Amino acid sequence: MPRLPWRVAKLVEIRQETATARTLVFQIPGWPGHLAGQHVDVRLTAPDGYSTERSYSVAAPEQGDRVELTVELVPDGEVSPYLLEILEVGDEVEIRGPVGGWFVWRPDHTTPVLLVAGGSGVVPLMAMIRARRAAGSSAPFRLIYSVREPDQRFYLDELANPDPGLDIAYLFTRKTPDGWARPPGRITQADLTGASTDIDSYVCGPTGFVEAAADHLIALGHAPDRIRTERFGPTGG
Amino acid sequence: MGIVSRGFFGRRREEDVKLPPGQYLTHDFPVLSAGPTPRIGLDRWEFAIDTELGETHRWSWPELLALPSETPTVDLHCVTKWSKLGTGWQGVSLDVLMENVETGAEYALAYSYGGYTTNLPLEDLLDGKAWIAYKYDGDDLEPRHGGPARLLVPHLYLWKSAKWVRGIRLMNEDWPGFWETAGYHNYGDPWREQRYQGD
């Protein structure tokens, strides 16, 4: 198998998602395509040759040579402040991928799916939701999306009118919208009940969130080998 | 050298350390696993070495702890780009566990509670290069980091250091493990940046 090459990626579109996150749409000539849930490596190089790399999940399914990433600011990070505050339309970085053949959803899967997102862990799960829509799939999807506060939700407008067969529940850990029934708090077993256990689950978020959510699912009778996880720590730059 | 990204200057590392290509330094200990964290009771825990001749050598938890241990200080390099330097472990060298194991096998497949597998040449487990580690930083190894015991093979990317290790199968032929069949490199040397198939 040939080496995955670094390709030049030109930024063609920016969408602000929250005060600290934005979606970056790159055009990458020769892009081989990808599956929802996969990630890419981004490489930045300075004029003196210094370079550094980070991995980011892709936020949308394959669409020709366009690759969308949603990047959240990591305070004190080396790469995300550049991607969020300096990079402009027309600028170039290098990207290689796609990477990861496990945390993926394929459009021909008809099994019901539970997506559990903590914070920016929603990014690869949004790629799955968009892949489902693009394929016209009727596989039942449920998204449980936990954020600290209402204004930290990504893709708010798009998720406000969910596709048929896509059910969305928000959890707020620190502050809820006015009149919200569930008090603010971390994800509990009760937040995950109601679904059949005959489903495939994808859980993505910070380590503590993923550990808790996966443990709850197992306690509810979900088979461990049907729970796919992707974790990220406080670093990631 | 790659193309220069306008306006990127990077943050030079404060520490004067040499990292494998494409890695950056972290002081945290991030967690990466493909599924939920398995919980294994120590009364049921065992570690096994299965040979290509059909023999199995087993150790219970007390038997493992009774073996002579070492306290290696090693650098960790994760394929997701972070490196953590100078981590302190306690565990039993594979040289000790292999002492009475008769084998002519060249390949090993580590397998874990929870179903994870990873493959590597047997020689990468020998001569002081690998341990079954049960303490990290002086404390019992936490489940999220692979406790009660994990394989520690720090000269390869960290996915080769199978968490929740349950045994090692010795084989005459190479048998790709979990990530190795999901697009990652078969060997995984961080200094040669062998992240993905074809690297």
Short mmCIF file of C-alpha atoms in Angstrom, two decimals:
data_model
loop_
_atom_site.label_atom_id
_atom_site.label_comp_id
_atom_site.label_asym_id
_atom_site.label_seq_id
_atom_site.Cartn_x
_atom_site.Cartn_y
_atom_site.Cartn_z
CA MET A 1 0.00 0.00 0.00
CA PRO A 2 1.47 3.39 -0.97
CA ARG A 3 2.21 6.00 1.65
CA LEU A 4 -0.57 8.50 2.31
CA PRO A 5 0.85 11.65 0.73
CA TRP A 6 0.76 15.17 2.14
CA ARG A 7 -1.48 17.25 -0.10
CA VAL A 8 -1.76 21.02 -0.37
CA ALA A 9 -5.09 22.15 1.10
CA LYS A 10 -6.41 25.62 0.32
CA LEU A 11 -8.94 27.18 2.68
CA VAL A 12 -12.02 28.11 0.64
CA GLU A 13 -14.70 28.77 3.27
CA ILE A 14 -15.03 29.61 6.95
CA ARG A 15 -18.13 29.15 9.08
CA GLN A 16 -18.15 30.37 12.65
CA GLU A 17 -19.80 27.69 14.84
CA THR A 18 -19.41 29.23 18.31
CA ALA A 19 -17.31 31.98 19.86
CA THR A 20 -14.41 29.51 20.07
CA ALA A 21 -14.92 27.13 17.16
CA ARG A 22 -15.11 27.38 13.43
CA THR A 23 -15.57 25.11 10.47
CA LEU A 24 -12.83 25.28 7.86
CA VAL A 25 -13.58 24.02 4.37
CA PHE A 26 -10.47 23.07 2.40
CA GLN A 27 -10.11 22.26 -1.26
CA ILE A 28 -7.60 19.44 -1.73
CA PRO A 29 -6.84 18.49 -5.33
CA GLY A 30 -6.54 14.71 -5.65
CA TRP A 31 -8.36 13.97 -2.39
CA PRO A 32 -9.16 10.22 -2.41
CA GLY A 33 -12.40 10.51 -0.42
CA HIS A 34 -13.21 9.39 3.12
CA LEU A 35 -15.81 7.80 5.36
CA ALA A 36 -17.84 9.60 8.02
CA GLY A 37 -15.94 9.38 11.31
CA GLN A 38 -12.44 9.37 9.85
CA HIS A 39 -9.85 12.01 10.62
CA VAL A 40 -6.99 13.74 8.88
CA ASP A 41 -3.57 15.00 9.84
CA VAL A 42 -2.90 18.71 9.37
CA ARG A 43 0.70 19.94 9.00
CA LEU A 44 1.79 23.55 9.40
CA THR A 45 5.25 24.68 8.35
CA ALA A 46 6.96 27.91 9.36
CA PRO A 47 9.29 29.87 7.06
CA ASP A 48 12.36 28.45 8.84
CA GLY A 49 11.24 24.86 8.18
CA TYR A 50 9.84 24.17 11.64
CA SER A 51 6.65 22.16 11.30
CA THR A 52 4.07 20.55 13.52
CA GLU A 53 1.12 18.22 13.00
CA ARG A 54 -2.26 17.62 14.62
CA SER A 55 -5.19 15.28 13.92
CA TYR A 56 -8.73 16.57 13.33
CA SER A 57 -11.97 14.74 12.66
CA VAL A 58 -13.70 15.45 9.38
CA ALA A 59 -17.10 17.09 9.86
CA ALA A 60 -18.81 16.16 6.60
CA PRO A 61 -18.94 13.14 4.30
CA GLU A 62 -17.07 12.85 1.05
CA GLN A 63 -17.85 15.71 -1.33
CA GLY A 64 -15.32 15.69 -4.14
CA ASP A 65 -12.16 17.56 -3.24
CA ARG A 66 -13.75 19.51 -0.35
CA VAL A 67 -12.83 18.52 3.19
CA GLU A 68 -14.51 20.19 6.17
CA LEU A 69 -12.97 20.30 9.63
CA THR A 70 -14.47 21.90 12.71
CA VAL A 71 -11.77 23.10 15.05
CA GLU A 72 -12.24 24.25 18.64
CA LEU A 73 -9.78 26.59 20.29
CA VAL A 74 -7.45 24.88 22.73
CA PRO A 75 -6.27 27.63 25.08
CA ASP A 76 -2.47 27.78 24.93
CA GLY A 77 -2.52 25.43 21.94
CA GLU A 78 0.04 25.77 19.19
CA VAL A 79 -2.08 24.89 16.17
CA SER A 80 -5.74 25.67 16.93
CA PRO A 81 -5.14 29.40 17.64
CA TYR A 82 -3.50 29.63 14.21
CA LEU A 83 -6.37 27.78 12.51
CA LEU A 84 -8.97 29.90 14.28
CA GLU A 85 -7.43 33.33 14.39
CA ILE A 86 -4.86 33.66 11.61
CA LEU A 87 -5.75 31.32 8.75
CA GLU A 88 -7.78 33.11 6.05
CA VAL A 89 -9.57 32.04 2.89
CA GLY A 90 -6.91 31.45 0.23
CA ASP A 91 -4.23 30.33 2.70
CA GLU A 92 -2.69 26.89 2.40
CA VAL A 93 -1.81 24.12 4.84
CA GLU A 94 -0.96 20.48 4.20
CA ILE A 95 -3.32 17.61 4.92
CA ARG A 96 -2.96 13.85 4.65
CA GLY A 97 -5.49 11.14 5.13
CA PRO A 98 -8.06 9.86 5.57
CA VAL A 99 -7.08 7.95 8.68
CA GLY A 100 -8.94 5.49 10.89
CA GLY A 101 -10.99 2.53 9.80
CA TRP A 102 -12.84 1.73 13.03
CA PHE A 103 -14.79 4.78 14.21
CA VAL A 104 -16.70 5.01 10.94
CA TRP A 105 -20.28 4.77 9.72
CA ARG A 106 -20.98 3.42 6.27
CA PRO A 107 -24.13 4.56 4.41
CA ASP A 108 -25.13 0.97 3.61
CA HIS A 109 -25.55 0.17 7.33
CA THR A 110 -29.22 -0.07 8.23
CA THR A 111 -28.80 -0.83 11.95
CA PRO A 112 -30.12 1.85 14.34
CA VAL A 113 -27.38 4.13 15.60
CA LEU A 114 -26.85 6.00 18.86
CA LEU A 115 -24.44 8.93 18.71
CA VAL A 116 -23.21 10.32 22.03
CA ALA A 117 -21.20 13.53 21.83
CA GLY A 118 -19.38 15.49 24.48
CA GLY A 119 -18.37 19.00 23.40
CA SER A 120 -16.39 19.08 20.16
CA GLY A 121 -16.69 15.28 20.07
CA VAL A 122 -19.78 15.99 17.99
CA VAL A 123 -17.63 16.64 14.90
CA PRO A 124 -17.19 13.06 13.58
CA LEU A 125 -20.76 12.26 14.62
CA MET A 126 -22.03 15.21 12.57
CA ALA A 127 -20.17 13.71 9.61
CA MET A 128 -22.23 10.54 10.16
CA ILE A 129 -25.50 12.52 10.37
CA ARG A 130 -24.63 14.34 7.15
CA ALA A 131 -23.54 11.10 5.46
CA ARG A 132 -26.90 9.56 6.40
CA ARG A 133 -28.70 12.52 4.82
CA ALA A 134 -26.53 12.52 1.70
CA ALA A 135 -27.17 8.81 1.18
CA GLY A 136 -30.92 9.10 1.81
CA SER A 137 -30.50 6.43 4.48
CA SER A 138 -33.43 5.61 6.72
CA ALA A 139 -31.33 3.98 9.46
CA PRO A 140 -32.76 5.36 12.73
CA PHE A 141 -30.28 7.80 14.33
CA ARG A 142 -30.32 9.33 17.78
CA LEU A 143 -27.88 12.05 18.83
CA ILE A 144 -27.29 12.82 22.49
CA TYR A 145 -25.14 15.94 22.62
CA SER A 146 -23.69 17.22 25.87
CA VAL A 147 -22.25 20.73 26.15
CA ARG A 148 -21.50 23.07 29.02
CA GLU A 149 -23.80 25.88 27.94
CA PRO A 150 -26.38 26.44 25.18
CA ASP A 151 -24.16 28.75 23.13
CA GLN A 152 -21.45 26.12 22.86
CA ARG A 153 -23.45 23.90 20.53
CA PHE A 154 -22.00 23.41 17.04
CA TYR A 155 -24.24 23.14 13.94
CA LEU A 156 -27.19 24.63 15.82
CA ASP A 157 -29.17 25.84 12.79
CA GLU A 158 -28.66 22.63 10.86
CA LEU A 159 -29.73 20.47 13.80
CA ALA A 160 -32.75 22.68 14.56
CA ASN A 161 -34.66 20.92 11.78
CA PRO A 162 -33.51 17.32 12.06
CA ASP A 163 -33.76 14.93 9.16
CA PRO A 164 -36.63 12.41 9.35
CA GLY A 165 -35.58 9.53 11.59
CA LEU A 166 -32.98 11.61 13.43
CA ASP A 167 -33.80 12.28 17.07
CA ILE A 168 -31.74 14.86 18.98
CA ALA A 169 -31.43 15.41 22.73
CA TYR A 170 -29.23 18.09 24.27
CA LEU A 171 -27.66 17.80 27.70
CA PHE A 172 -26.25 20.86 29.45
CA THR A 173 -23.69 20.37 32.16
CA ARG A 174 -23.42 23.91 33.57
CA LYS A 175 -26.19 26.17 32.28
CA THR A 176 -29.46 25.32 30.51
CA PRO A 177 -31.75 27.39 28.32
CA ASP A 178 -34.60 29.05 30.23
CA GLY A 179 -37.35 26.64 31.22
CA TRP A 180 -35.29 23.56 30.42
CA ALA A 181 -36.65 20.55 32.35
CA ARG A 182 -33.39 18.69 32.96
CA PRO A 183 -31.20 20.41 35.52
CA PRO A 184 -27.62 21.05 34.45
CA GLY A 185 -25.34 18.10 35.11
CA ARG A 186 -23.10 15.50 33.64
CA ILE A 187 -24.46 12.61 31.59
CA THR A 188 -26.30 9.95 33.61
CA GLN A 189 -27.65 6.51 32.90
CA ALA A 190 -31.15 8.01 32.72
CA ASP A 191 -30.05 10.22 29.82
CA LEU A 192 -29.23 7.09 27.82
CA THR A 193 -32.24 4.91 28.61
CA GLY A 194 -35.15 4.39 26.27
CA ALA A 195 -33.23 3.13 23.31
CA SER A 196 -33.16 -0.51 22.37
CA THR A 197 -29.84 -2.18 23.12
CA ASP A 198 -29.83 -3.63 19.61
CA ILE A 199 -27.99 -0.59 18.27
CA ASP A 200 -24.51 0.48 17.30
CA SER A 201 -23.17 3.28 19.49
CA TYR A 202 -20.53 5.86 18.68
CA VAL A 203 -19.26 7.86 21.65
CA CYS A 204 -16.87 10.77 21.18
CA GLY A 205 -15.62 13.44 23.53
CA PRO A 206 -13.17 14.12 26.31
CA THR A 207 -11.88 11.07 28.17
CA GLY A 208 -13.99 11.51 31.31
CA PHE A 209 -17.15 11.94 29.25
CA VAL A 210 -16.47 8.91 27.08
CA GLU A 211 -15.60 6.74 30.07
CA ALA A 212 -18.84 7.73 31.83
CA ALA A 213 -21.08 7.36 28.78
CA ALA A 214 -19.61 4.00 27.76
CA ASP A 215 -19.92 2.69 31.33
CA HIS A 216 -23.58 3.78 31.44
CA LEU A 217 -24.31 2.03 28.15
CA ILE A 218 -22.75 -1.20 29.40
CA ALA A 219 -24.76 -0.96 32.64
CA LEU A 220 -27.89 -0.61 30.49
CA GLY A 221 -27.10 -3.86 28.71
CA HIS A 222 -25.33 -2.65 25.57
CA ALA A 223 -22.71 -5.10 24.30
CA PRO A 224 -19.20 -3.61 24.71
CA ASP A 225 -18.21 -4.68 21.21
CA ARG A 226 -21.02 -2.54 19.75
CA ILE A 227 -19.80 0.63 21.47
CA ARG A 228 -17.16 2.46 19.45
CA THR A 229 -15.31 5.24 21.18
CA GLU A 230 -13.05 8.08 20.24
CA ARG A 231 -11.45 10.02 23.09
CA PHE A 232 -9.41 13.14 23.25
CA GLY A 233 -7.63 14.60 26.19
CA PRO A 234 -7.24 18.24 27.14
CA THR A 235 -4.26 18.46 24.82
CA GLY A 236 -4.49 18.27 21.09
CA GLY A 237 -3.39 21.78 20.38
CA MET B 1 10.17 20.72 3.84
CA GLY B 2 6.48 21.20 3.23
CA ILE B 3 4.79 24.31 1.89
CA VAL B 4 4.94 27.26 4.24
CA SER B 5 1.65 28.29 5.81
CA ARG B 6 1.32 32.09 5.80
CA GLY B 7 1.58 33.58 9.24
CA PHE B 8 2.56 30.35 11.00
CA PHE B 9 5.67 30.54 13.14
CA GLY B 10 4.95 27.84 15.69
CA ARG B 11 5.86 27.64 19.27
CA ARG B 12 9.34 26.33 19.75
CA ARG B 13 9.64 23.76 22.47
CA GLU B 14 10.91 25.24 25.67
CA GLU B 15 12.58 21.99 26.62
CA ASP B 16 15.60 21.14 24.53
CA VAL B 17 14.46 17.62 23.70
CA LYS B 18 14.46 15.58 20.57
CA LEU B 19 11.10 14.09 19.69
CA PRO B 20 10.25 11.67 16.88
CA PRO B 21 9.12 13.43 13.67
CA GLY B 22 5.63 14.94 13.83
CA GLN B 23 5.29 14.53 17.61
CA TYR B 24 4.64 17.26 20.16
CA LEU B 25 5.26 17.25 23.87
CA THR B 26 2.49 16.89 26.43
CA HIS B 27 2.59 16.74 30.20
CA ASP B 28 -0.88 15.18 30.45
CA PHE B 29 -1.58 11.53 29.91
CA PRO B 30 -4.28 11.40 27.21
CA VAL B 31 -6.35 8.25 26.75
CA LEU B 32 -7.11 6.53 23.46
CA SER B 33 -9.10 3.32 23.18
CA ALA B 34 -11.41 1.93 20.55
CA GLY B 35 -14.14 0.89 22.98
CA PRO B 36 -15.29 0.95 26.59
CA THR B 37 -12.81 0.36 29.40
CA PRO B 38 -13.07 -3.28 30.54
CA ARG B 39 -13.15 -3.94 34.29
CA ILE B 40 -11.30 -7.11 35.30
CA GLY B 41 -11.46 -8.55 38.81
CA LEU B 42 -8.01 -9.44 40.14
CA ASP B 43 -9.30 -12.81 41.42
CA ARG B 44 -10.17 -13.77 37.84
CA TRP B 45 -7.24 -12.02 36.16
CA GLU B 46 -4.60 -14.08 34.44
CA PHE B 47 -1.83 -13.55 31.96
CA ALA B 48 -0.88 -16.27 29.48
CA ILE B 49 1.80 -16.94 26.93
CA ASP B 50 0.63 -19.38 24.25
CA THR B 51 3.32 -20.90 22.09
CA GLU B 52 3.20 -22.06 18.49
CA LEU B 53 3.65 -25.61 19.85
CA GLY B 54 0.33 -25.44 21.69
CA GLU B 55 1.74 -24.92 25.17
CA THR B 56 0.27 -22.31 27.49
CA HIS B 57 2.09 -20.70 30.42
CA ARG B 58 -0.20 -18.92 32.89
CA TRP B 59 0.25 -16.47 35.73
CA SER B 60 -2.39 -15.40 38.24
CA TRP B 61 -2.27 -11.89 39.70
CA PRO B 62 -0.37 -12.99 42.86
CA GLU B 63 2.01 -15.03 40.71
CA LEU B 64 2.77 -12.02 38.51
CA LEU B 65 3.42 -9.79 41.53
CA ALA B 66 5.72 -12.43 43.02
CA LEU B 67 8.06 -12.24 40.02
CA PRO B 68 11.06 -9.91 40.09
CA SER B 69 9.98 -6.50 38.79
CA GLU B 70 11.73 -3.54 37.21
CA THR B 71 10.99 0.18 37.33
CA PRO B 72 11.68 1.49 33.85
CA THR B 73 11.53 5.22 33.08
CA VAL B 74 10.54 5.56 29.45
CA ASP B 75 9.25 8.00 26.83
CA LEU B 76 5.82 7.36 25.31
CA HIS B 77 4.92 8.25 21.73
CA CYS B 78 1.27 8.05 20.63
CA VAL B 79 0.40 7.84 16.94
CA THR B 80 -2.09 10.68 17.54
CA LYS B 81 1.00 12.94 17.85
CA TRP B 82 1.56 13.42 21.56
CA SER B 83 4.71 12.34 23.33
CA LYS B 84 5.16 12.15 27.07
CA LEU B 85 8.68 11.90 28.38
CA GLY B 86 10.18 10.27 31.44
CA THR B 87 7.19 8.21 32.57
CA GLY B 88 7.80 5.88 35.51
CA TRP B 89 6.45 2.33 35.54
CA GLN B 90 6.75 -0.89 37.49
CA GLY B 91 6.31 -4.27 35.91
CA VAL B 92 7.76 -7.61 34.99
CA SER B 93 10.12 -7.81 32.04
CA LEU B 94 9.01 -10.10 29.23
CA ASP B 95 12.49 -11.63 29.52
CA VAL B 96 11.47 -12.97 32.94
CA LEU B 97 8.14 -14.29 31.66
CA MET B 98 9.75 -15.88 28.61
CA GLU B 99 12.55 -17.52 30.59
CA ASN B 100 11.02 -21.00 30.60
CA VAL B 101 9.02 -20.67 27.41
CA GLU B 102 10.28 -22.85 24.61
CA THR B 103 9.60 -21.29 21.25
CA GLY B 104 10.99 -20.85 17.78
CA ALA B 105 8.30 -18.33 16.82
CA GLU B 106 9.23 -15.02 15.26
CA TYR B 107 5.95 -13.16 15.77
CA ALA B 108 3.75 -12.26 18.70
CA LEU B 109 0.14 -11.17 18.99
CA ALA B 110 -0.80 -9.47 22.26
CA TYR B 111 -4.47 -9.89 23.17
CA SER B 112 -6.49 -8.08 25.77
CA TYR B 113 -9.55 -8.27 27.96
CA GLY B 114 -12.17 -6.51 25.82
CA GLY B 115 -10.92 -8.12 22.60
CA TYR B 116 -8.13 -5.75 21.51
CA THR B 117 -5.14 -7.23 19.68
CA THR B 118 -1.82 -5.91 18.40
CA ASN B 119 1.05 -7.67 16.65
CA LEU B 120 4.80 -7.24 16.78
CA PRO B 121 7.93 -9.28 16.12
CA LEU B 122 8.85 -11.39 19.15
CA GLU B 123 12.32 -9.83 19.26
CA ASP B 124 10.71 -6.47 20.06
CA LEU B 125 9.42 -7.97 23.31
CA LEU B 126 12.81 -9.31 24.44
CA ASP B 127 16.17 -8.02 25.68
CA GLY B 128 14.80 -5.44 28.10
CA LYS B 129 12.46 -3.77 25.61
CA ALA B 130 9.05 -4.76 27.03
CA TRP B 131 7.22 -5.25 30.31
CA ILE B 132 3.88 -6.33 31.73
CA ALA B 133 3.38 -3.13 33.74
CA TYR B 134 1.05 -2.82 36.72
CA LYS B 135 2.11 0.42 38.36
CA TYR B 136 2.35 3.90 36.88
CA ASP B 137 3.97 6.77 38.71
CA GLY B 138 4.04 4.67 41.90
CA ASP B 139 0.32 3.88 41.91
CA ASP B 140 -1.74 0.93 40.73
CA LEU B 141 -2.36 1.33 37.01
CA GLU B 142 -5.80 2.93 36.48
CA PRO B 143 -8.29 1.02 34.28
CA ARG B 144 -8.42 3.87 31.75
CA HIS B 145 -4.67 3.56 31.23
CA GLY B 146 -4.84 -0.22 30.89
CA GLY B 147 -4.97 -1.50 34.45
CA PRO B 148 -4.73 -3.84 36.14
CA ALA B 149 -1.83 -4.58 33.78
CA ARG B 150 -0.78 -3.54 30.30
CA LEU B 151 1.95 -4.40 27.90
CA LEU B 152 4.60 -1.67 27.77
CA VAL B 153 6.72 -1.55 24.59
CA PRO B 154 7.86 2.06 24.59
CA HIS B 155 10.12 1.94 21.53
CA LEU B 156 7.02 1.50 19.33
CA TYR B 157 3.94 3.75 19.05
CA LEU B 158 1.79 3.37 22.12
CA TRP B 159 -0.99 1.35 20.45
CA LYS B 160 1.46 -1.59 20.52
CA SER B 161 1.48 -1.37 24.35
CA ALA B 162 -1.80 -3.28 24.66
CA LYS B 163 -3.94 -2.11 27.58
CA TRP B 164 -5.75 -4.71 29.75
CA VAL B 165 -3.38 -7.33 28.39
CA ARG B 166 -4.50 -10.91 28.85
CA GLY B 167 -1.89 -12.83 26.93
CA ILE B 168 0.63 -13.09 24.16
CA ARG B 169 0.35 -15.64 21.39
CA LEU B 170 3.61 -16.68 19.77
CA MET B 171 3.33 -17.55 16.09
CA ASN B 172 5.42 -18.54 13.11
CA GLU B 173 3.56 -16.07 10.93
CA ASP B 174 2.69 -12.43 11.40
CA TRP B 175 -0.98 -11.80 12.19
CA PRO B 176 -2.09 -8.14 12.01
CA GLY B 177 -3.93 -6.87 15.10
CA PHE B 178 -6.81 -4.43 15.59
CA TRP B 179 -5.33 -1.13 14.42
CA GLU B 180 -2.96 -2.88 12.03
CA THR B 181 -5.99 -4.09 10.06
CA ALA B 182 -7.63 -0.62 10.32
CA GLY B 183 -5.05 1.30 8.32
CA TYR B 184 -2.23 1.72 10.81
CA HIS B 185 1.35 0.63 10.24
CA ASN B 186 2.25 -2.98 10.89
CA TYR B 187 5.41 -2.18 12.89
CA GLY B 188 4.97 1.39 14.20
CA ASP B 189 8.45 2.82 14.81
CA PRO B 190 7.93 6.45 15.89
CA TRP B 191 11.46 7.49 14.89
CA ARG B 192 10.72 6.41 11.30
CA GLU B 193 7.20 7.93 11.58
CA GLN B 194 5.52 4.63 10.68
CA ARG B 195 1.99 5.81 11.52
CA TYR B 196 -0.10 4.42 8.71
CA GLN B 197 0.10 1.61 6.17
CA GLY B 198 2.67 2.53 3.55
CA ASP B 199 4.65 4.93 5.78
#
